[in-house]
Amino acid sequence: MLRRAGILLFCAGLGGCAARSAAPGSRAPPEGLAELVLGGRFTEASRLISAGIDVNEPLWSGGPLLEHLCRRADPKALAFLLDKGARQLDAAFRCAVRSKSFANAEFLLKRGADADSREILGRNALYFAALDRDAEAAAKLIEWGALPRLDHQLVF
Protein backbone atom coordinates (compact mmCIF):
# COMPACT_ATOMS: atom_id res chain seq x y z
CA MET A 1 0.00 0.00 0.00
CA LEU A 2 1.39 3.41 -0.93
CA ARG A 3 0.40 6.82 0.42
CA ARG A 4 0.83 9.75 -1.97
CA ALA A 5 -0.75 13.21 -1.54
CA GLY A 6 -3.71 12.04 0.55
CA ILE A 7 -4.50 9.11 -1.73
CA LEU A 8 -4.10 5.51 -0.66
CA LEU A 9 -3.22 3.10 -3.44
CA PHE A 10 -3.88 -0.57 -2.98
CA CYS A 11 -2.21 -2.70 -5.62
CA ALA A 12 -3.69 -6.16 -5.92
CA GLY A 13 -1.73 -9.20 -7.01
CA LEU A 14 -3.63 -9.25 -10.28
CA GLY A 15 -1.91 -6.10 -11.49
CA GLY A 16 -4.76 -3.72 -10.78
CA CYS A 17 -4.73 -0.75 -8.48
CA ALA A 18 -7.62 0.92 -6.76
CA ALA A 19 -7.35 4.39 -5.27
CA ARG A 20 -9.50 5.92 -2.59
CA SER A 21 -9.24 9.24 -0.87
CA ALA A 22 -8.03 9.22 2.71
CA ALA A 23 -9.98 12.34 3.61
CA PRO A 24 -9.79 13.51 7.20
CA GLY A 25 -12.76 12.31 9.22
CA SER A 26 -13.58 9.46 6.84
CA ARG A 27 -14.20 6.07 8.43
CA ALA A 28 -11.30 3.68 8.27
CA PRO A 29 -12.03 0.42 6.48
CA PRO A 30 -11.82 -2.69 8.66
CA GLU A 31 -8.63 -4.26 7.23
CA GLY A 32 -7.13 -4.68 10.71
CA LEU A 33 -10.38 -6.20 11.89
CA ALA A 34 -10.23 -8.75 9.06
CA GLU A 35 -6.81 -9.96 10.16
CA LEU A 36 -7.92 -10.26 13.80
CA VAL A 37 -11.06 -12.21 12.90
CA LEU A 38 -9.14 -14.52 10.53
CA GLY A 39 -6.65 -15.16 13.30
CA GLY A 40 -9.39 -16.01 15.80
CA ARG A 41 -8.49 -13.02 18.01
CA PHE A 42 -12.09 -12.15 18.79
CA THR A 43 -11.43 -10.21 22.01
CA GLU A 44 -9.15 -7.78 20.19
CA ALA A 45 -11.61 -7.60 17.29
CA SER A 46 -14.41 -6.73 19.73
CA ARG A 47 -12.32 -3.86 21.05
CA LEU A 48 -11.93 -2.43 17.53
CA ILE A 49 -15.68 -2.70 16.95
CA SER A 50 -16.36 -1.02 20.31
CA ALA A 51 -13.93 1.74 19.27
CA GLY A 52 -16.02 2.47 16.17
CA ILE A 53 -14.87 0.18 13.34
CA ASP A 54 -17.95 -0.70 11.30
CA VAL A 55 -18.17 -4.38 10.30
CA ASN A 56 -20.22 -3.36 7.25
CA GLU A 57 -17.77 -0.72 5.96
CA PRO A 58 -16.18 -1.87 2.67
CA LEU A 59 -12.56 -2.92 2.66
CA TRP A 60 -10.02 -0.87 0.66
CA SER A 61 -9.72 -3.86 -1.64
CA GLY A 62 -13.48 -3.72 -2.26
CA GLY A 63 -16.52 -5.45 -0.87
CA PRO A 64 -17.84 -5.98 2.64
CA LEU A 65 -15.81 -7.82 5.28
CA LEU A 66 -18.27 -10.73 5.59
CA GLU A 67 -18.08 -11.39 1.85
CA HIS A 68 -14.28 -11.16 1.92
CA LEU A 69 -13.92 -13.61 4.81
CA CYS A 70 -16.47 -16.17 3.59
CA ARG A 71 -13.82 -17.60 1.26
CA ARG A 72 -11.27 -18.46 3.90
CA ALA A 73 -12.61 -18.01 7.43
CA ASP A 74 -14.20 -20.75 9.47
CA PRO A 75 -17.88 -20.56 10.46
CA LYS A 76 -16.88 -19.42 13.97
CA ALA A 77 -15.37 -16.25 12.50
CA LEU A 78 -18.47 -15.66 10.37
CA ALA A 79 -20.67 -16.15 13.45
CA PHE A 80 -18.61 -13.52 15.28
CA LEU A 81 -19.16 -10.98 12.48
CA LEU A 82 -22.88 -11.75 12.23
CA ASP A 83 -23.26 -11.38 15.99
CA LYS A 84 -21.54 -7.98 15.70
CA GLY A 85 -24.06 -6.80 13.08
CA ALA A 86 -22.57 -7.83 9.72
CA ARG A 87 -25.10 -7.82 6.88
CA GLN A 88 -24.94 -8.97 3.24
CA LEU A 89 -25.56 -12.63 4.10
CA ASP A 90 -26.76 -13.41 0.59
CA ALA A 91 -23.69 -11.91 -1.12
CA ALA A 92 -21.46 -13.80 1.32
CA PHE A 93 -23.40 -17.00 0.57
CA ARG A 94 -22.90 -16.63 -3.19
CA CYS A 95 -19.21 -15.93 -2.61
CA ALA A 96 -18.81 -18.98 -0.34
CA VAL A 97 -20.42 -21.27 -2.91
CA ARG A 98 -18.37 -19.94 -5.79
CA SER A 99 -15.16 -20.38 -3.80
CA LYS A 100 -16.26 -23.91 -2.79
CA SER A 101 -16.43 -23.03 0.91
CA PHE A 102 -19.48 -25.23 1.36
CA ALA A 103 -19.24 -25.36 5.16
CA ASN A 104 -19.46 -21.56 5.24
CA ALA A 105 -22.31 -21.56 2.71
CA GLU A 106 -24.28 -24.04 4.80
CA PHE A 107 -23.59 -22.01 7.95
CA LEU A 108 -24.82 -18.82 6.25
CA LEU A 109 -27.99 -20.63 5.14
CA LYS A 110 -28.67 -21.61 8.76
CA ARG A 111 -28.19 -17.97 9.76
CA GLY A 112 -30.75 -16.73 7.21
CA ALA A 113 -29.11 -16.51 3.78
CA ASP A 114 -31.31 -17.34 0.78
CA ALA A 115 -29.96 -20.09 -1.51
CA ASP A 116 -31.83 -18.52 -4.42
CA SER A 117 -30.85 -14.91 -3.73
CA ARG A 118 -29.86 -12.78 -6.71
CA GLU A 119 -27.14 -10.21 -7.15
CA ILE A 120 -27.76 -6.80 -8.66
CA LEU A 121 -27.95 -8.17 -12.23
CA GLY A 122 -30.44 -10.86 -11.19
CA ARG A 123 -28.08 -13.83 -11.25
CA ASN A 124 -28.13 -16.41 -8.45
CA ALA A 125 -25.38 -18.75 -7.26
CA LEU A 126 -26.76 -21.52 -9.48
CA TYR A 127 -26.17 -19.29 -12.51
CA PHE A 128 -22.51 -18.95 -11.54
CA ALA A 129 -22.20 -22.70 -10.86
CA ALA A 130 -23.46 -23.36 -14.39
CA LEU A 131 -21.18 -20.69 -15.81
CA ASP A 132 -18.20 -22.26 -14.01
CA ARG A 133 -19.38 -25.76 -15.03
CA ASP A 134 -19.26 -26.72 -11.37
CA ALA A 135 -21.53 -29.77 -10.99
CA GLU A 136 -20.76 -30.18 -7.28
CA ALA A 137 -21.83 -26.61 -6.45
CA ALA A 138 -24.90 -26.90 -8.68
CA ALA A 139 -26.03 -30.10 -6.94
CA LYS A 140 -25.59 -28.54 -3.49
CA LEU A 141 -27.46 -25.39 -4.52
CA ILE A 142 -30.42 -27.35 -5.85
CA GLU A 143 -30.40 -29.41 -2.64
CA TRP A 144 -30.45 -26.15 -0.66
CA GLY A 145 -33.39 -24.76 -2.66
CA ALA A 146 -31.91 -22.71 -5.48
CA LEU A 147 -34.20 -22.64 -8.49
CA PRO A 148 -32.81 -23.41 -11.95
CA ARG A 149 -34.20 -20.46 -13.90
CA LEU A 150 -32.91 -19.58 -17.32
CA ASP A 151 -33.42 -15.82 -17.08
CA HIS A 152 -29.92 -15.17 -18.41
CA GLN A 153 -28.13 -16.57 -21.38
CA LEU A 154 -25.00 -18.45 -20.38
CA VAL A 155 -21.96 -17.56 -22.46
CA PHE A 156 -19.11 -20.05 -22.56
N, CA, C and O of each residue as an XYZ file, in Angstrom:
624
protein
N       0.858     -1.164      0.000
C       0.000      0.000      0.000
C       0.906      1.230      0.000
O       1.877      1.289      0.754
N       0.599      2.178     -0.818
C       1.385      3.408     -0.928
C       0.529      4.604     -0.549
O      -0.668      4.624     -0.836
N       1.123      5.592      0.088
C       0.401      6.821      0.418
C       1.070      7.959     -0.345
O       2.258      8.220     -0.161
N       0.317      8.624     -1.188
C       0.828      9.754     -1.965
C      -0.228     10.848     -1.986
O      -1.336     10.632     -2.478
N       0.102     12.006     -1.464
C      -0.746     13.209     -1.542
C      -2.188     12.942     -1.113
O      -3.127     13.348     -1.798
N      -2.363     12.253      0.032
C      -3.712     12.043      0.553
C      -4.478     10.946     -0.149
O      -5.670     10.774      0.110
N      -3.838     10.199     -1.029
C      -4.502      9.107     -1.733
C      -3.837      7.800     -1.305
O      -2.611      7.693     -1.290
N      -4.641      6.829     -0.966
C      -4.099      5.509     -0.655
C      -4.244      4.644     -1.902
O      -5.322      4.571     -2.492
N      -3.175      4.000     -2.294
C      -3.218      3.098     -3.435
C      -3.072      1.678     -2.927
O      -2.141      1.367     -2.184
N      -3.969      0.844     -3.317
C      -3.881     -0.566     -2.978
C      -3.664     -1.314     -4.277
O      -4.526     -1.301     -5.156
N      -2.526     -1.961     -4.404
C      -2.213     -2.702     -5.624
C      -2.425     -4.177     -5.372
O      -1.737     -4.785     -4.553
N      -3.373     -4.743     -6.076
C      -3.692     -6.158     -5.923
C      -2.695     -7.000     -6.695
O      -1.999     -6.506     -7.582
N      -2.636     -8.279     -6.347
C      -1.727     -9.198     -7.008
C      -2.072     -9.438     -8.469
O      -1.262    -10.000     -9.206
N      -3.237     -9.030     -8.895
C      -3.635     -9.247    -10.278
C      -3.209     -8.105    -11.187
O      -3.600     -8.063    -12.354
N      -2.419     -7.188    -10.671
C      -1.912     -6.104    -11.492
C      -2.784     -4.871    -11.507
O      -2.450     -3.895    -12.179
N      -3.890     -4.885    -10.789
C      -4.761     -3.720    -10.782
C      -4.541     -2.882     -9.545
O      -4.103     -3.391     -8.513
N      -4.836     -1.627     -9.641
C      -4.729     -0.746     -8.482
C      -6.044     -0.007     -8.309
O      -6.682      0.410     -9.275
N      -6.424      0.140     -7.060
C      -7.616      0.920     -6.755
C      -7.185      2.063     -5.858
O      -6.372      1.871     -4.954
N      -7.710      3.226     -6.093
C      -7.349      4.388     -5.275
C      -8.591      4.913     -4.581
O      -9.671      4.978     -5.168
N      -8.420      5.285     -3.327
C      -9.502      5.924     -2.586
C      -8.916      7.075     -1.798
O      -7.766      7.029     -1.362
N      -9.700      8.079     -1.627
C      -9.238      9.235     -0.866
C      -9.176      8.896      0.610
O     -10.046      8.201      1.135
N      -8.158      9.382      1.266
C      -8.030      9.218      2.710
C      -8.377     10.549      3.371
O      -7.569     11.109      4.112
N      -9.547     11.036      3.110
C      -9.975     12.337      3.611
C     -10.064     12.323      5.131
O     -10.470     11.326      5.728
N      -9.685     13.427      5.748
C      -9.795     13.515      7.199
C     -11.245     13.318      7.627
O     -12.170     13.842      7.007
N     -11.420     12.547      8.705
C     -12.764     12.310      9.220
C     -13.487     11.163      8.557
O     -14.565     10.779      9.011
N     -12.917     10.589      7.471
C     -13.582      9.457      6.835
C     -13.363      8.220      7.696
O     -12.362      8.118      8.406
N     -14.292      7.293      7.630
C     -14.197      6.072      8.433
C     -13.123      5.170      7.854
O     -13.022      5.010      6.638
N     -12.344      4.598      8.709
C     -11.300      3.679      8.270
C     -11.930      2.337      7.911
O     -12.802      1.855      8.633
N     -11.505      1.736      6.820
C     -12.030      0.416      6.481
C     -11.478     -0.627      7.457
O     -10.427     -0.411      8.061
N     -12.166     -1.736      7.613
C     -11.816     -2.690      8.665
C     -10.743     -3.714      8.290
O     -10.874     -4.885      8.645
N      -9.684     -3.307      7.582
C      -8.630     -4.262      7.233
C      -8.019     -4.912      8.466
O      -7.838     -6.129      8.490
N      -7.700     -4.128      9.486
C      -7.131     -4.680     10.715
C      -8.085     -5.645     11.389
O      -7.670     -6.655     11.957
N      -9.361     -5.327     11.321
C     -10.384     -6.202     11.886
C     -10.402     -7.539     11.156
O     -10.559     -8.585     11.785
N     -10.245     -7.514      9.854
C     -10.233     -8.752      9.058
C      -9.129     -9.682      9.528
O      -9.349    -10.880      9.703
N      -7.937     -9.128      9.732
C      -6.807     -9.956     10.164
C      -7.046    -10.550     11.550
O      -6.705    -11.706     11.797
N      -7.635     -9.758     12.462
C      -7.917    -10.262     13.801
C      -8.944    -11.385     13.763
O      -8.779    -12.405     14.433
N     -10.010    -11.199     12.977
C     -11.060    -12.214     12.901
C     -10.514    -13.488     12.248
O     -10.793    -14.592     12.716
N      -9.741    -13.339     11.174
C      -9.142    -14.521     10.533
C      -8.230    -15.277     11.485
O      -8.151    -16.504     11.440
N      -7.545    -14.541     12.343
C      -6.646    -15.162     13.303
C      -7.337    -15.685     14.552
O      -6.680    -16.234     15.437
N      -8.652    -15.523     14.638
C      -9.393    -16.007     15.798
C      -9.204    -15.154     17.043
O      -9.487    -15.606     18.152
N      -8.733    -13.930     16.871
C      -8.490    -13.020     18.009
C      -9.735    -12.152     18.227
O      -9.730    -10.949     17.967
N     -10.790    -12.795     18.706
C     -12.094    -12.155     18.791
C     -12.171    -11.085     19.881
O     -12.927    -10.124     19.738
N     -11.417    -11.228     20.952
C     -11.429    -10.207     22.014
C     -10.868     -8.900     21.486
O     -11.438     -7.834     21.721
N      -9.750     -8.980     20.771
C      -9.153     -7.777     20.187
C     -10.061     -7.184     19.103
O     -10.185     -5.965     18.980
N     -10.686     -8.060     18.327
C     -11.611     -7.596     17.287
C     -12.798     -6.872     17.910
O     -13.255     -5.858     17.383
N     -13.295     -7.387     19.023
C     -14.414     -6.734     19.726
C     -14.029     -5.343     20.198
O     -14.850     -4.426     20.179
N     -12.783     -5.185     20.621
C     -12.318     -3.859     21.049
C     -12.334     -2.871     19.885
O     -12.741     -1.721     20.051
N     -11.895     -3.314     18.711
C     -11.929     -2.432     17.535
C     -13.366     -2.031     17.191
O     -13.639     -0.873     16.873
N     -14.269     -2.995     17.258
C     -15.679     -2.702     16.951
C     -16.240     -1.730     17.979
O     -16.965     -0.799     17.628
N     -15.905     -1.944     19.244
C     -16.356     -1.023     20.307
C     -15.784      0.374     20.115
O     -16.402      1.367     20.499
N     -14.583      0.443     19.511
C     -13.934      1.739     19.270
C     -14.488      2.446     18.037
O     -14.109      3.583     17.757
N     -15.381      1.785     17.294
C     -16.023      2.467     16.172
C     -15.793      1.892     14.795
O     -16.317      2.439     13.824
N     -15.034      0.814     14.655
C     -14.870      0.183     13.337
C     -16.193     -0.464     12.961
O     -16.767     -1.212     13.753
N     -16.671     -0.187     11.782
C     -17.954     -0.699     11.296
C     -17.732     -1.989     10.524
O     -17.004     -1.998      9.531
N     -18.353     -3.085     10.971
C     -18.173     -4.379     10.300
C     -18.786     -4.401      8.906
O     -18.519     -5.320      8.132
N     -19.598     -3.412      8.575
C     -20.217     -3.356      7.249
C     -19.542     -2.364      6.311
O     -19.941     -2.237      5.153
N     -18.528     -1.663      6.797
C     -17.773     -0.720      5.963
C     -16.963     -1.520      4.935
O     -16.338     -2.515      5.301
N     -16.959     -1.117      3.673
C     -16.183     -1.871      2.667
C     -14.682     -1.821      2.944
O     -14.163     -0.842      3.482
N     -14.016     -2.877      2.572
C     -12.559     -2.925      2.663
C     -11.961     -2.057      1.572
O     -12.638     -1.755      0.589
N     -10.691     -1.642      1.723
C     -10.019     -0.874      0.660
C      -9.982     -1.698     -0.617
O     -10.103     -1.160     -1.718
N      -9.817     -2.987     -0.466
C      -9.721     -3.860     -1.639
C     -11.078     -4.109     -2.288
O     -11.155     -4.756     -3.333
N     -12.142     -3.605     -1.685
C     -13.478     -3.715     -2.263
C     -14.318     -4.782     -1.582
O     -13.816     -5.844     -1.214
N     -15.577     -4.494     -1.421
C     -16.516     -5.448     -0.869
C     -16.563     -5.442      0.650
O     -15.622     -5.009      1.315
N     -17.675     -5.931      1.187
C     -17.836     -5.975      2.639
C     -16.972     -7.069      3.273
O     -16.594     -8.037      2.614
N     -16.672     -6.902      4.537
C     -15.813     -7.816      5.281
C     -16.369     -9.241      5.298
O     -15.616    -10.194      5.097
N     -17.665     -9.401      5.532
C     -18.269    -10.732      5.592
C     -18.066    -11.471      4.270
O     -17.730    -12.655      4.258
N     -18.269    -10.772      3.170
C     -18.082    -11.392      1.854
C     -16.610    -11.755      1.627
O     -16.304    -12.796      1.046
N     -15.725    -10.908      2.080
C     -14.285    -11.160      1.924
C     -13.856    -12.396      2.716
O     -13.086    -13.218      2.220
N     -14.352    -12.523      3.943
C     -13.919    -13.614      4.808
C     -14.614    -14.937      4.533
O     -14.128    -15.981      4.969
N     -15.737    -14.927      3.824
C     -16.473    -16.172      3.587
C     -15.652    -17.174      2.787
O     -15.929    -18.373      2.830
N     -14.652    -16.703      2.065
C     -13.821    -17.598      1.262
C     -12.843    -18.406      2.102
O     -12.527    -19.548      1.769
N     -12.367    -17.817      3.186
C     -11.272    -18.464      3.898
C     -11.415    -18.557      5.403
O     -10.589    -19.202      6.050
N     -12.421    -17.946      5.981
C     -12.610    -18.012      7.432
C     -13.422    -19.256      7.784
O     -14.090    -19.839      6.930
N     -13.355    -19.646      9.032
C     -14.198    -20.751      9.470
C     -15.550    -20.192      9.926
O     -15.673    -18.989     10.158
N     -16.560    -21.054     10.055
C     -17.884    -20.558     10.465
C     -17.886    -19.811     11.799
O     -18.734    -18.946     12.016
N     -16.955    -20.129     12.687
C     -16.885    -19.419     13.970
C     -16.580    -17.936     13.756
O     -17.139    -17.077     14.437
N     -15.695    -17.644     12.808
C     -15.371    -16.248     12.498
C     -16.566    -15.545     11.861
O     -16.839    -14.383     12.162
N     -17.275    -16.246     10.984
C     -18.469    -15.656     10.367
C     -19.542    -15.398     11.421
O     -20.222    -14.374     11.381
N     -19.693    -16.338     12.373
C     -20.666    -16.151     13.455
C     -20.322    -14.912     14.273
O     -21.210    -14.150     14.654
N     -19.043    -14.712     14.540
C     -18.613    -13.521     15.282
C     -19.056    -12.250     14.560
O     -19.628    -11.351     15.176
N     -18.790    -12.176     13.250
C     -19.164    -10.976     12.479
C     -20.671    -10.779     12.440
O     -21.151     -9.653     12.567
N     -21.424    -11.865     12.264
C     -22.883    -11.750     12.233
C     -23.417    -11.287     13.588
O     -24.342    -10.477     13.653
N     -22.837    -11.798     14.652
C     -23.257    -11.379     15.992
C     -22.926     -9.914     16.257
O     -23.563     -9.272     17.092
N     -21.932     -9.388     15.547
C     -21.543     -7.980     15.696
C     -22.270     -7.073     14.696
O     -21.969     -5.883     14.605
N     -23.228     -7.634     13.947
C     -24.057     -6.803     13.076
C     -23.735     -6.830     11.594
O     -24.253     -6.005     10.841
N     -22.891     -7.757     11.153
C     -22.574     -7.831      9.720
C     -23.830     -8.195      8.927
O     -24.642     -9.019      9.347
N     -23.957     -7.554      7.773
C     -25.096     -7.818      6.885
C     -24.553     -8.437      5.595
O     -23.428     -8.938      5.578
N     -25.318     -8.409      4.546
C     -24.941     -8.965      3.236
C     -24.752    -10.483      3.287
O     -23.825    -11.014      2.676
N     -25.626    -11.177      4.013
C     -25.558    -12.630      4.097
C     -25.653    -13.280      2.723
O     -24.918    -14.222      2.426
N     -26.554    -12.782      1.887
C     -26.758    -13.414      0.585
C     -25.540    -13.268     -0.312
O     -25.174    -14.218     -1.005
N     -24.905    -12.103     -0.318
C     -23.691    -11.913     -1.116
C     -22.578    -12.813     -0.596
O     -21.832    -13.398     -1.380
N     -22.464    -12.924      0.728
C     -21.458    -13.802      1.317
C     -21.741    -15.259      0.962
O     -20.817    -16.033      0.711
N     -23.023    -15.628      0.941
C     -23.397    -16.997      0.566
C     -22.964    -17.303     -0.865
O     -22.349    -18.338     -1.125
N     -23.287    -16.402     -1.792
C     -22.901    -16.632     -3.192
C     -21.382    -16.739     -3.326
O     -20.876    -17.559     -4.091
N     -20.672    -15.917     -2.588
C     -19.213    -15.934     -2.605
C     -18.678    -17.256     -2.053
O     -17.758    -17.842     -2.623
N     -19.251    -17.723     -0.949
C     -18.809    -18.981     -0.340
C     -19.011    -20.154     -1.295
O     -18.144    -21.019     -1.419
N     -20.159    -20.176     -1.968
C     -20.424    -21.267     -2.912
C     -19.448    -21.217     -4.076
O     -18.892    -22.243     -4.469
N     -19.241    -20.048     -4.619
C     -18.367    -19.936     -5.795
C     -16.917    -20.285     -5.439
O     -16.170    -20.763     -6.293
N     -16.522    -20.051     -4.205
C     -15.157    -20.383     -3.801
C     -15.079    -21.783     -3.181
O     -14.048    -22.167     -2.629
N     -16.177    -22.540     -3.275
C     -16.256    -23.914     -2.793
C     -16.070    -24.025     -1.276
O     -15.597    -25.049     -0.783
N     -16.435    -22.992     -0.551
C     -16.426    -23.027      0.914
C     -17.815    -23.464      1.371
O     -18.582    -22.674      1.922
N     -18.122    -24.741      1.130
C     -19.478    -25.225      1.355
C     -19.872    -25.232      2.833
O     -21.049    -25.064      3.153
N     -18.916    -25.424      3.732
C     -19.237    -25.362      5.163
C     -19.709    -23.957      5.530
O     -20.657    -23.797      6.299
N     -19.046    -22.942      4.980
C     -19.462    -21.560      5.237
C     -20.813    -21.270      4.597
O     -21.650    -20.590      5.191
N     -21.028    -21.778      3.393
C     -22.310    -21.561      2.714
C     -23.447    -22.171      3.526
O     -24.493    -21.548      3.709
N     -23.236    -23.382      4.007
C     -24.276    -24.037      4.802
C     -24.522    -23.289      6.112
O     -25.664    -23.159      6.551
N     -23.456    -22.801      6.729
C     -23.595    -22.015      7.952
C     -24.408    -20.741      7.681
O     -25.300    -20.393      8.454
N     -24.096    -20.056      6.584
C     -24.816    -18.824      6.250
C     -26.289    -19.105      5.964
O     -27.146    -18.288      6.299
N     -26.592    -20.242      5.353
C     -27.994    -20.627      5.138
C     -28.717    -20.779      6.478
O     -29.849    -20.322      6.636
N     -28.058    -21.421      7.432
C     -28.667    -21.609      8.759
C     -28.884    -20.282      9.471
O     -29.783    -20.157     10.303
N     -28.059    -19.290      9.142
C     -28.188    -17.967      9.763
C     -29.135    -17.038      8.995
O     -29.330    -15.890      9.395
N     -29.728    -17.527      7.888
C     -30.746    -16.729      7.212
C     -30.475    -16.358      5.767
O     -31.285    -15.657      5.162
N     -29.370    -16.799      5.192
C     -29.108    -16.509      3.775
C     -30.114    -17.266      2.914
O     -30.636    -18.303      3.323
N     -30.379    -16.746      1.733
C     -31.309    -17.340      0.782
C     -30.515    -18.017     -0.333
O     -29.744    -17.362     -1.034
N     -30.703    -19.327     -0.497
C     -29.956    -20.085     -1.512
C     -30.278    -19.616     -2.926
O     -29.494    -19.840     -3.848
N     -31.414    -18.975     -3.100
C     -31.830    -18.519     -4.425
C     -31.713    -17.000     -4.569
O     -32.285    -16.416     -5.490
N     -30.977    -16.369     -3.666
C     -30.849    -14.907     -3.735
C     -30.132    -14.489     -5.014
O     -29.346    -15.249     -5.581
N     -30.414    -13.284     -5.448
C     -29.857    -12.781     -6.707
C     -29.013    -11.545     -6.449
O     -29.313    -10.741     -5.566
N     -27.964    -11.409     -7.228
C     -27.141    -10.209     -7.150
C     -27.799     -9.111     -7.974
O     -28.887     -9.304     -8.516
N     -27.153     -7.987     -8.066
C     -27.756     -6.800     -8.664
C     -28.212     -7.002    -10.116
O     -29.150     -6.345    -10.568
N     -27.558     -7.900    -10.838
C     -27.948     -8.172    -12.226
C     -28.952     -9.316    -12.339
O     -29.303     -9.732    -13.444
N     -29.415     -9.826    -11.192
C     -30.442    -10.855    -11.185
C     -29.930    -12.284    -11.289
O     -30.715    -13.203    -11.522
N     -28.649    -12.484    -11.124
C     -28.080    -13.832    -11.246
C     -27.915    -14.453     -9.859
O     -27.449    -13.796     -8.928
N     -28.298    -15.719     -9.730
C     -28.133    -16.406     -8.449
C     -26.875    -17.272     -8.485
O     -26.185    -17.346     -9.502
N     -26.587    -17.928     -7.356
C     -25.379    -18.754     -7.262
C     -25.425    -19.920     -8.240
O     -24.385    -20.365     -8.727
N     -26.625    -20.415     -8.530
C     -26.759    -21.520     -9.479
C     -26.342    -21.083    -10.886
O     -25.778    -21.875    -11.642
N     -26.615    -19.843    -11.230
C     -26.169    -19.294    -12.509
C     -24.644    -19.373    -12.604
O     -24.093    -19.804    -13.617
N     -23.972    -18.949    -11.526
C     -22.508    -18.950    -11.545
C     -21.948    -20.368    -11.525
O     -20.902    -20.628    -12.121
N     -22.639    -21.297    -10.841
C     -22.197    -22.698    -10.857
C     -22.271    -23.252    -12.281
O     -21.372    -23.969    -12.721
N     -23.342    -22.918    -12.993
C     -23.464    -23.364    -14.389
C     -22.400    -22.695    -15.257
O     -21.785    -23.345    -16.103
N     -22.189    -21.423    -15.052
C     -21.178    -20.686    -15.811
C     -19.784    -21.291    -15.601
O     -18.995    -21.406    -16.539
N     -19.498    -21.674    -14.351
C     -18.202    -22.262    -14.009
C     -18.139    -23.761    -14.316
O     -17.100    -24.398    -14.148
N     -19.267    -24.309    -14.768
C     -19.376    -25.757    -15.029
C     -19.013    -26.564    -13.786
O     -18.276    -27.548    -13.851
N     -19.547    -26.122    -12.666
C     -19.265    -26.724    -11.370
C     -20.462    -27.571    -10.939
O     -21.398    -27.068    -10.318
N     -20.420    -28.866    -11.276
C     -21.533    -29.772    -10.987
C     -21.737    -29.963     -9.485
O     -22.874    -30.082     -9.027
N     -20.659    -29.995     -8.721
C     -20.763    -30.181     -7.276
C     -21.519    -29.012     -6.634
O     -22.426    -29.222     -5.828
N     -21.145    -27.793     -6.992
C     -21.828    -26.612     -6.445
C     -23.280    -26.577     -6.898
O     -24.167    -26.254     -6.108
N     -23.534    -26.908     -8.164
C     -24.905    -26.899     -8.683
C     -25.779    -27.893     -7.921
O     -26.915    -27.576     -7.569
N     -25.255    -29.089     -7.665
C     -26.027    -30.099     -6.942
C     -26.344    -29.627     -5.522
O     -27.467    -29.799     -5.050
N     -25.362    -29.036     -4.840
C     -25.594    -28.538     -3.485
C     -26.620    -27.406     -3.489
O     -27.490    -27.353     -2.619
N     -26.521    -26.512     -4.455
C     -27.458    -25.389     -4.518
C     -28.889    -25.858     -4.743
O     -29.818    -25.339     -4.125
N     -29.069    -26.824     -5.613
C     -30.419    -27.351     -5.855
C     -30.929    -28.037     -4.591
O     -32.101    -27.906     -4.237
N     -30.040    -28.773     -3.907
C     -30.399    -29.408     -2.635
C     -30.818    -28.360     -1.604
O     -31.730    -28.597     -0.811
N     -30.155    -27.204     -1.615
C     -30.448    -26.146     -0.656
C     -31.629    -25.269     -1.075
O     -32.025    -24.380     -0.320
N     -32.201    -25.498     -2.261
C     -33.395    -24.762     -2.657
C     -33.227    -23.714     -3.740
O     -34.161    -22.959     -4.008
N     -32.071    -23.647     -4.366
C     -31.907    -22.705     -5.480
C     -32.725    -23.203     -6.666
O     -32.785    -24.403     -6.932
N     -33.349    -22.276     -7.367
C     -34.199    -22.636     -8.494
C     -33.457    -22.467     -9.810
O     -32.862    -21.420    -10.063
N     -33.495    -23.504    -10.652
C     -32.810    -23.405    -11.947
C     -33.643    -22.629    -12.965
O     -34.382    -23.212    -13.758
N     -33.508    -21.318    -12.927
C     -34.201    -20.461    -13.897
C     -33.240    -20.101    -15.006
O     -32.040    -19.956    -14.773
N     -33.750    -19.960    -16.187
C     -32.907    -19.583    -17.321
C     -33.215    -18.159    -17.754
O     -33.503    -17.903    -18.923
N     -33.151    -17.228    -16.794
C     -33.416    -15.816    -17.080
C     -32.283    -15.188    -17.894
O     -32.497    -14.225    -18.630
N     -31.097    -15.734    -17.756
C     -29.924    -15.170    -18.413
C     -29.325    -16.188    -19.361
O     -29.350    -17.391    -19.102
N     -28.798    -15.701    -20.439
C     -28.130    -16.567    -21.385
C     -26.712    -16.828    -20.871
O     -25.977    -15.897    -20.542
N     -26.348    -18.095    -20.808
C     -24.999    -18.447    -20.383
C     -24.069    -18.344    -21.581
O     -24.381    -18.839    -22.664
N     -22.951    -17.711    -21.385
C     -21.964    -17.556    -22.462
C     -20.720    -18.310    -22.041
O     -20.141    -18.042    -20.988
N     -20.310    -19.266    -22.882
C     -19.109    -20.045    -22.562
C     -18.011    -19.713    -23.518
O     -16.916    -20.265    -23.416
